[in-house]
Amino acid sequence: MTMTITELRRILVECAGGEDLAELGGDIAAVEFEELGYDSLALIETAARIQRDFGVTIPEEQLVEVKTPQELVDIVNAQLQDVA
């Protein structure tokens, strides 16, 4: 099992209240969360959803260092690989 940018996009939209945000269209992998309109609180909610959906816990001190969706996907996939 691995996480993709598409799956992360779905989680981000759900955490934003289910609105299909225009900022999340296209290639968001290298766009900083701040530019996408996601603050630290939104990322904490996203991390909780990732934990529920993927069984991966992202430590808060690591989460605050994450700048882009690709970095978050890489962290999740590294943890998923460690479990496998």
mmCIF file of N, CA and C in Angstrom:
data_model
loop_
_atom_site.group_PDB
_atom_site.id
_atom_site.type_symbol
_atom_site.label_atom_id
_atom_site.label_comp_id
_atom_site.label_asym_id
_atom_site.label_seq_id
_atom_site.Cartn_x
_atom_site.Cartn_y
_atom_site.Cartn_z
ATOM 1 N N MET A 1 0.843 -1.176 0.000
ATOM 2 C CA MET A 1 0.000 0.000 0.000
ATOM 3 C C MET A 1 0.893 1.245 0.000
ATOM 4 N N THR A 2 0.549 2.188 -0.840
ATOM 5 C CA THR A 2 1.249 3.466 -0.873
ATOM 6 C C THR A 2 0.227 4.586 -1.017
ATOM 7 N N MET A 3 0.647 5.764 -0.613
ATOM 8 C CA MET A 3 -0.197 6.946 -0.773
ATOM 9 C C MET A 3 0.261 7.688 -2.019
ATOM 10 N N THR A 4 -0.700 8.243 -2.745
ATOM 11 C CA THR A 4 -0.390 9.039 -3.929
ATOM 12 C C THR A 4 -0.800 10.498 -3.672
ATOM 13 N N ILE A 5 -0.325 11.366 -4.532
ATOM 14 C CA ILE A 5 -0.735 12.774 -4.459
ATOM 15 C C ILE A 5 -2.254 12.876 -4.627
ATOM 16 N N THR A 6 -2.834 12.053 -5.477
ATOM 17 C CA THR A 6 -4.281 12.071 -5.689
ATOM 18 C C THR A 6 -5.025 11.737 -4.407
ATOM 19 N N GLU A 7 -4.533 10.739 -3.667
ATOM 20 C CA GLU A 7 -5.180 10.386 -2.395
ATOM 21 C C GLU A 7 -5.007 11.505 -1.369
ATOM 22 N N LEU A 8 -3.831 12.109 -1.332
ATOM 23 C CA LEU A 8 -3.614 13.219 -0.420
ATOM 24 C C LEU A 8 -4.526 14.390 -0.790
ATOM 25 N N ARG A 9 -4.682 14.656 -2.076
ATOM 26 C CA ARG A 9 -5.572 15.736 -2.525
ATOM 27 C C ARG A 9 -6.990 15.491 -2.008
ATOM 28 N N ARG A 10 -7.462 14.256 -2.092
ATOM 29 C CA ARG A 10 -8.807 13.908 -1.602
ATOM 30 C C ARG A 10 -8.917 14.213 -0.107
ATOM 31 N N ILE A 11 -7.907 13.821 0.655
ATOM 32 C CA ILE A 11 -7.910 14.070 2.097
ATOM 33 C C ILE A 11 -7.883 15.568 2.379
ATOM 34 N N LEU A 12 -7.063 16.309 1.654
ATOM 35 C CA LEU A 12 -6.983 17.753 1.856
ATOM 36 C C LEU A 12 -8.324 18.423 1.581
ATOM 37 N N VAL A 13 -9.001 18.003 0.530
ATOM 38 C CA VAL A 13 -10.307 18.581 0.193
ATOM 39 C C VAL A 13 -11.318 18.233 1.282
ATOM 40 N N GLU A 14 -11.302 16.982 1.770
ATOM 41 C CA GLU A 14 -12.229 16.583 2.827
ATOM 42 C C GLU A 14 -11.971 17.396 4.103
ATOM 43 N N CYS A 15 -10.708 17.620 4.423
ATOM 44 C CA CYS A 15 -10.361 18.382 5.627
ATOM 45 C C CYS A 15 -10.726 19.859 5.488
ATOM 46 N N ALA A 16 -10.900 20.320 4.264
ATOM 47 C CA ALA A 16 -11.290 21.708 4.020
ATOM 48 C C ALA A 16 -12.811 21.853 3.950
ATOM 49 N N GLY A 17 -13.511 20.822 4.343
ATOM 50 C CA GLY A 17 -14.967 20.899 4.368
ATOM 51 C C GLY A 17 -15.630 20.349 3.129
ATOM 52 N N GLY A 18 -14.892 19.591 2.333
ATOM 53 C CA GLY A 18 -15.469 18.971 1.160
ATOM 54 C C GLY A 18 -15.570 19.874 -0.045
ATOM 55 N N GLU A 19 -15.044 21.089 0.067
ATOM 56 C CA GLU A 19 -15.071 21.998 -1.065
ATOM 57 C C GLU A 19 -13.967 21.600 -2.042
ATOM 58 N N ASP A 20 -14.283 21.576 -3.321
ATOM 59 C CA ASP A 20 -13.281 21.252 -4.329
ATOM 60 C C ASP A 20 -12.487 22.522 -4.614
ATOM 61 N N LEU A 21 -11.454 22.738 -3.840
ATOM 62 C CA LEU A 21 -10.696 23.978 -3.927
ATOM 63 C C LEU A 21 -9.892 24.063 -5.220
ATOM 64 N N ALA A 22 -9.999 25.184 -5.898
ATOM 65 C CA ALA A 22 -9.293 25.387 -7.163
ATOM 66 C C ALA A 22 -7.785 25.277 -6.969
ATOM 67 N N GLU A 23 -7.290 25.679 -5.789
ATOM 68 C CA GLU A 23 -5.853 25.637 -5.527
ATOM 69 C C GLU A 23 -5.311 24.217 -5.550
ATOM 70 N N LEU A 24 -6.186 23.237 -5.380
ATOM 71 C CA LEU A 24 -5.737 21.855 -5.337
ATOM 72 C C LEU A 24 -5.816 21.176 -6.700
ATOM 73 N N GLY A 25 -6.129 21.926 -7.747
ATOM 74 C CA GLY A 25 -6.136 21.374 -9.087
ATOM 75 C C GLY A 25 -4.723 21.351 -9.648
ATOM 76 N N GLY A 26 -4.503 20.556 -10.643
ATOM 77 C CA GLY A 26 -3.194 20.507 -11.289
ATOM 78 C C GLY A 26 -2.148 19.808 -10.448
ATOM 79 N N ASP A 27 -0.903 20.120 -10.715
ATOM 80 C CA ASP A 27 0.219 19.476 -10.032
ATOM 81 C C ASP A 27 0.543 20.255 -8.758
ATOM 82 N N ILE A 28 0.135 19.711 -7.624
ATOM 83 C CA ILE A 28 0.353 20.396 -6.346
ATOM 84 C C ILE A 28 1.546 19.831 -5.577
ATOM 85 N N ALA A 29 2.214 18.829 -6.117
ATOM 86 C CA ALA A 29 3.254 18.108 -5.385
ATOM 87 C C ALA A 29 4.307 19.028 -4.777
ATOM 88 N N ALA A 30 4.748 20.028 -5.508
ATOM 89 C CA ALA A 30 5.836 20.893 -5.039
ATOM 90 C C ALA A 30 5.367 22.260 -4.549
ATOM 91 N N VAL A 31 4.060 22.462 -4.493
ATOM 92 C CA VAL A 31 3.515 23.742 -4.032
ATOM 93 C C VAL A 31 3.447 23.711 -2.505
ATOM 94 N N GLU A 32 3.936 24.753 -1.860
ATOM 95 C CA GLU A 32 3.940 24.770 -0.400
ATOM 96 C C GLU A 32 2.521 24.832 0.150
ATOM 97 N N PHE A 33 2.314 24.135 1.271
ATOM 98 C CA PHE A 33 0.988 24.106 1.891
ATOM 99 C C PHE A 33 0.473 25.508 2.176
ATOM 100 N N GLU A 34 1.356 26.379 2.626
ATOM 101 C CA GLU A 34 0.955 27.754 2.921
ATOM 102 C C GLU A 34 0.346 28.423 1.689
ATOM 103 N N GLU A 35 0.963 28.185 0.523
ATOM 104 C CA GLU A 35 0.458 28.748 -0.731
ATOM 105 C C GLU A 35 -0.893 28.139 -1.118
ATOM 106 N N LEU A 36 -1.106 26.887 -0.698
ATOM 107 C CA LEU A 36 -2.379 26.214 -0.968
ATOM 108 C C LEU A 36 -3.467 26.629 0.025
ATOM 109 N N GLY A 37 -3.081 27.404 1.040
ATOM 110 C CA GLY A 37 -4.048 27.866 2.017
ATOM 111 C C GLY A 37 -4.191 26.960 3.226
ATOM 112 N N TYR A 38 -3.213 26.090 3.452
ATOM 113 C CA TYR A 38 -3.260 25.163 4.583
ATOM 114 C C TYR A 38 -2.277 25.597 5.656
ATOM 115 N N ASP A 39 -2.813 25.850 6.850
ATOM 116 C CA ASP A 39 -1.963 26.224 7.977
ATOM 117 C C ASP A 39 -1.654 24.981 8.821
ATOM 118 N N SER A 40 -0.982 25.189 9.943
ATOM 119 C CA SER A 40 -0.569 24.061 10.773
ATOM 120 C C SER A 40 -1.774 23.298 11.334
ATOM 121 N N LEU A 41 -2.839 23.999 11.672
ATOM 122 C CA LEU A 41 -4.030 23.330 12.187
ATOM 123 C C LEU A 41 -4.643 22.414 11.124
ATOM 124 N N ALA A 42 -4.705 22.893 9.893
ATOM 125 C CA ALA A 42 -5.233 22.076 8.802
ATOM 126 C C ALA A 42 -4.361 20.852 8.567
ATOM 127 N N LEU A 43 -3.047 21.003 8.720
ATOM 128 C CA LEU A 43 -2.148 19.863 8.536
ATOM 129 C C LEU A 43 -2.294 18.852 9.664
ATOM 130 N N ILE A 44 -2.569 19.325 10.876
ATOM 131 C CA ILE A 44 -2.802 18.399 11.986
ATOM 132 C C ILE A 44 -4.060 17.575 11.720
ATOM 133 N N GLU A 45 -5.097 18.225 11.215
ATOM 134 C CA GLU A 45 -6.322 17.498 10.853
ATOM 135 C C GLU A 45 -6.049 16.514 9.714
ATOM 136 N N THR A 46 -5.235 16.936 8.746
ATOM 137 C CA THR A 46 -4.868 16.055 7.637
ATOM 138 C C THR A 46 -4.103 14.849 8.156
ATOM 139 N N ALA A 47 -3.178 15.065 9.089
ATOM 140 C CA ALA A 47 -2.400 13.971 9.666
ATOM 141 C C ALA A 47 -3.307 12.986 10.407
ATOM 142 N N ALA A 48 -4.322 13.507 11.087
ATOM 143 C CA ALA A 48 -5.270 12.632 11.785
ATOM 144 C C ALA A 48 -6.052 11.779 10.782
ATOM 145 N N ARG A 49 -6.412 12.369 9.666
ATOM 146 C CA ARG A 49 -7.128 11.627 8.629
ATOM 147 C C ARG A 49 -6.218 10.575 7.991
ATOM 148 N N ILE A 50 -4.953 10.914 7.796
ATOM 149 C CA ILE A 50 -3.990 9.953 7.249
ATOM 150 C C ILE A 50 -3.828 8.783 8.220
ATOM 151 N N GLN A 51 -3.778 9.092 9.507
ATOM 152 C CA GLN A 51 -3.652 8.029 10.504
ATOM 153 C C GLN A 51 -4.859 7.099 10.437
ATOM 154 N N ARG A 52 -6.042 7.677 10.313
ATOM 155 C CA ARG A 52 -7.254 6.867 10.231
ATOM 156 C C ARG A 52 -7.289 6.017 8.963
ATOM 157 N N ASP A 53 -6.945 6.634 7.824
ATOM 158 C CA ASP A 53 -7.063 5.939 6.536
ATOM 159 C C ASP A 53 -5.905 5.002 6.234
ATOM 160 N N PHE A 54 -4.693 5.351 6.701
ATOM 161 C CA PHE A 54 -3.502 4.585 6.330
ATOM 162 C C PHE A 54 -2.806 3.925 7.520
ATOM 163 N N GLY A 55 -3.221 4.253 8.733
ATOM 164 C CA GLY A 55 -2.594 3.667 9.910
ATOM 165 C C GLY A 55 -1.199 4.193 10.189
ATOM 166 N N VAL A 56 -0.899 5.371 9.679
ATOM 167 C CA VAL A 56 0.422 5.989 9.831
ATOM 168 C C VAL A 56 0.305 7.194 10.745
ATOM 169 N N THR A 57 1.158 7.225 11.771
ATOM 170 C CA THR A 57 1.186 8.360 12.680
ATOM 171 C C THR A 57 2.367 9.257 12.318
ATOM 172 N N ILE A 58 2.084 10.519 12.078
ATOM 173 C CA ILE A 58 3.141 11.479 11.757
ATOM 174 C C ILE A 58 3.370 12.329 13.003
ATOM 175 N N PRO A 59 4.554 12.226 13.611
ATOM 176 C CA PRO A 59 4.827 13.019 14.815
ATOM 177 C C PRO A 59 4.681 14.511 14.520
ATOM 178 N N GLU A 60 4.133 15.243 15.488
ATOM 179 C CA GLU A 60 3.873 16.672 15.294
ATOM 180 C C GLU A 60 5.145 17.443 14.955
ATOM 181 N N GLU A 61 6.266 17.071 15.599
ATOM 182 C CA GLU A 61 7.519 17.777 15.305
ATOM 183 C C GLU A 61 7.977 17.549 13.861
ATOM 184 N N GLN A 62 7.618 16.421 13.279
ATOM 185 C CA GLN A 62 7.923 16.169 11.870
ATOM 186 C C GLN A 62 6.921 16.885 10.980
ATOM 187 N N LEU A 63 5.674 16.919 11.407
ATOM 188 C CA LEU A 63 4.618 17.545 10.621
ATOM 189 C C LEU A 63 4.865 19.035 10.430
ATOM 190 N N VAL A 64 5.372 19.719 11.447
ATOM 191 C CA VAL A 64 5.591 21.163 11.326
ATOM 192 C C VAL A 64 6.722 21.495 10.354
ATOM 193 N N GLU A 65 7.559 20.514 10.036
ATOM 194 C CA GLU A 65 8.655 20.715 9.088
ATOM 195 C C GLU A 65 8.235 20.481 7.638
ATOM 196 N N VAL A 66 7.092 19.828 7.428
ATOM 197 C CA VAL A 66 6.623 19.489 6.081
ATOM 198 C C VAL A 66 6.172 20.747 5.364
ATOM 199 N N LYS A 67 6.688 20.962 4.170
ATOM 200 C CA LYS A 67 6.355 22.169 3.400
ATOM 201 C C LYS A 67 5.453 21.897 2.207
ATOM 202 N N THR A 68 5.571 20.705 1.590
ATOM 203 C CA THR A 68 4.823 20.430 0.359
ATOM 204 C C THR A 68 4.072 19.103 0.447
ATOM 205 N N PRO A 69 3.039 18.942 -0.381
ATOM 206 C CA PRO A 69 2.327 17.669 -0.425
ATOM 207 C C PRO A 69 3.255 16.487 -0.730
ATOM 208 N N GLN A 70 4.231 16.668 -1.607
ATOM 209 C CA GLN A 70 5.128 15.557 -1.934
ATOM 210 C C GLN A 70 5.939 15.121 -0.716
ATOM 211 N N GLU A 71 6.377 16.073 0.098
ATOM 212 C CA GLU A 71 7.105 15.727 1.316
ATOM 213 C C GLU A 71 6.225 14.892 2.240
ATOM 214 N N LEU A 72 4.957 15.266 2.371
ATOM 215 C CA LEU A 72 4.039 14.527 3.229
ATOM 216 C C LEU A 72 3.789 13.125 2.685
ATOM 217 N N VAL A 73 3.590 13.010 1.389
ATOM 218 C CA VAL A 73 3.403 11.697 0.762
ATOM 219 C C VAL A 73 4.639 10.833 0.980
ATOM 220 N N ASP A 74 5.822 11.406 0.846
ATOM 221 C CA ASP A 74 7.063 10.653 1.040
ATOM 222 C C ASP A 74 7.189 10.133 2.469
ATOM 223 N N ILE A 75 6.804 10.956 3.454
ATOM 224 C CA ILE A 75 6.850 10.531 4.860
ATOM 225 C C ILE A 75 5.895 9.361 5.088
ATOM 226 N N VAL A 76 4.682 9.497 4.587
ATOM 227 C CA VAL A 76 3.690 8.431 4.749
ATOM 228 C C VAL A 76 4.166 7.148 4.091
ATOM 229 N N ASN A 77 4.662 7.242 2.862
ATOM 230 C CA ASN A 77 5.099 6.045 2.141
ATOM 231 C C ASN A 77 6.319 5.394 2.796
ATOM 232 N N ALA A 78 7.212 6.202 3.359
ATOM 233 C CA ALA A 78 8.367 5.629 4.080
ATOM 234 C C ALA A 78 7.894 4.829 5.286
ATOM 235 N N GLN A 79 6.912 5.356 6.002
ATOM 236 C CA GLN A 79 6.393 4.630 7.157
ATOM 237 C C GLN A 79 5.624 3.379 6.727
ATOM 238 N N LEU A 80 4.888 3.471 5.642
ATOM 239 C CA LEU A 80 4.174 2.306 5.134
ATOM 240 C C LEU A 80 5.158 1.218 4.702
ATOM 241 N N GLN A 81 6.279 1.620 4.122
ATOM 242 C CA GLN A 81 7.290 0.659 3.685
ATOM 243 C C GLN A 81 7.952 -0.016 4.890
ATOM 244 N N ASP A 82 8.176 0.759 5.961
ATOM 245 C CA ASP A 82 8.766 0.190 7.172
ATOM 246 C C ASP A 82 7.879 -0.871 7.794
ATOM 247 N N VAL A 83 6.561 -0.697 7.669
ATOM 248 C CA VAL A 83 5.604 -1.638 8.242
ATOM 249 C C VAL A 83 5.510 -2.906 7.406
ATOM 250 N N ALA A 84 5.679 -2.749 6.098
ATOM 251 C CA ALA A 84 5.508 -3.886 5.179
ATOM 252 C C ALA A 84 6.568 -4.949 5.331
#
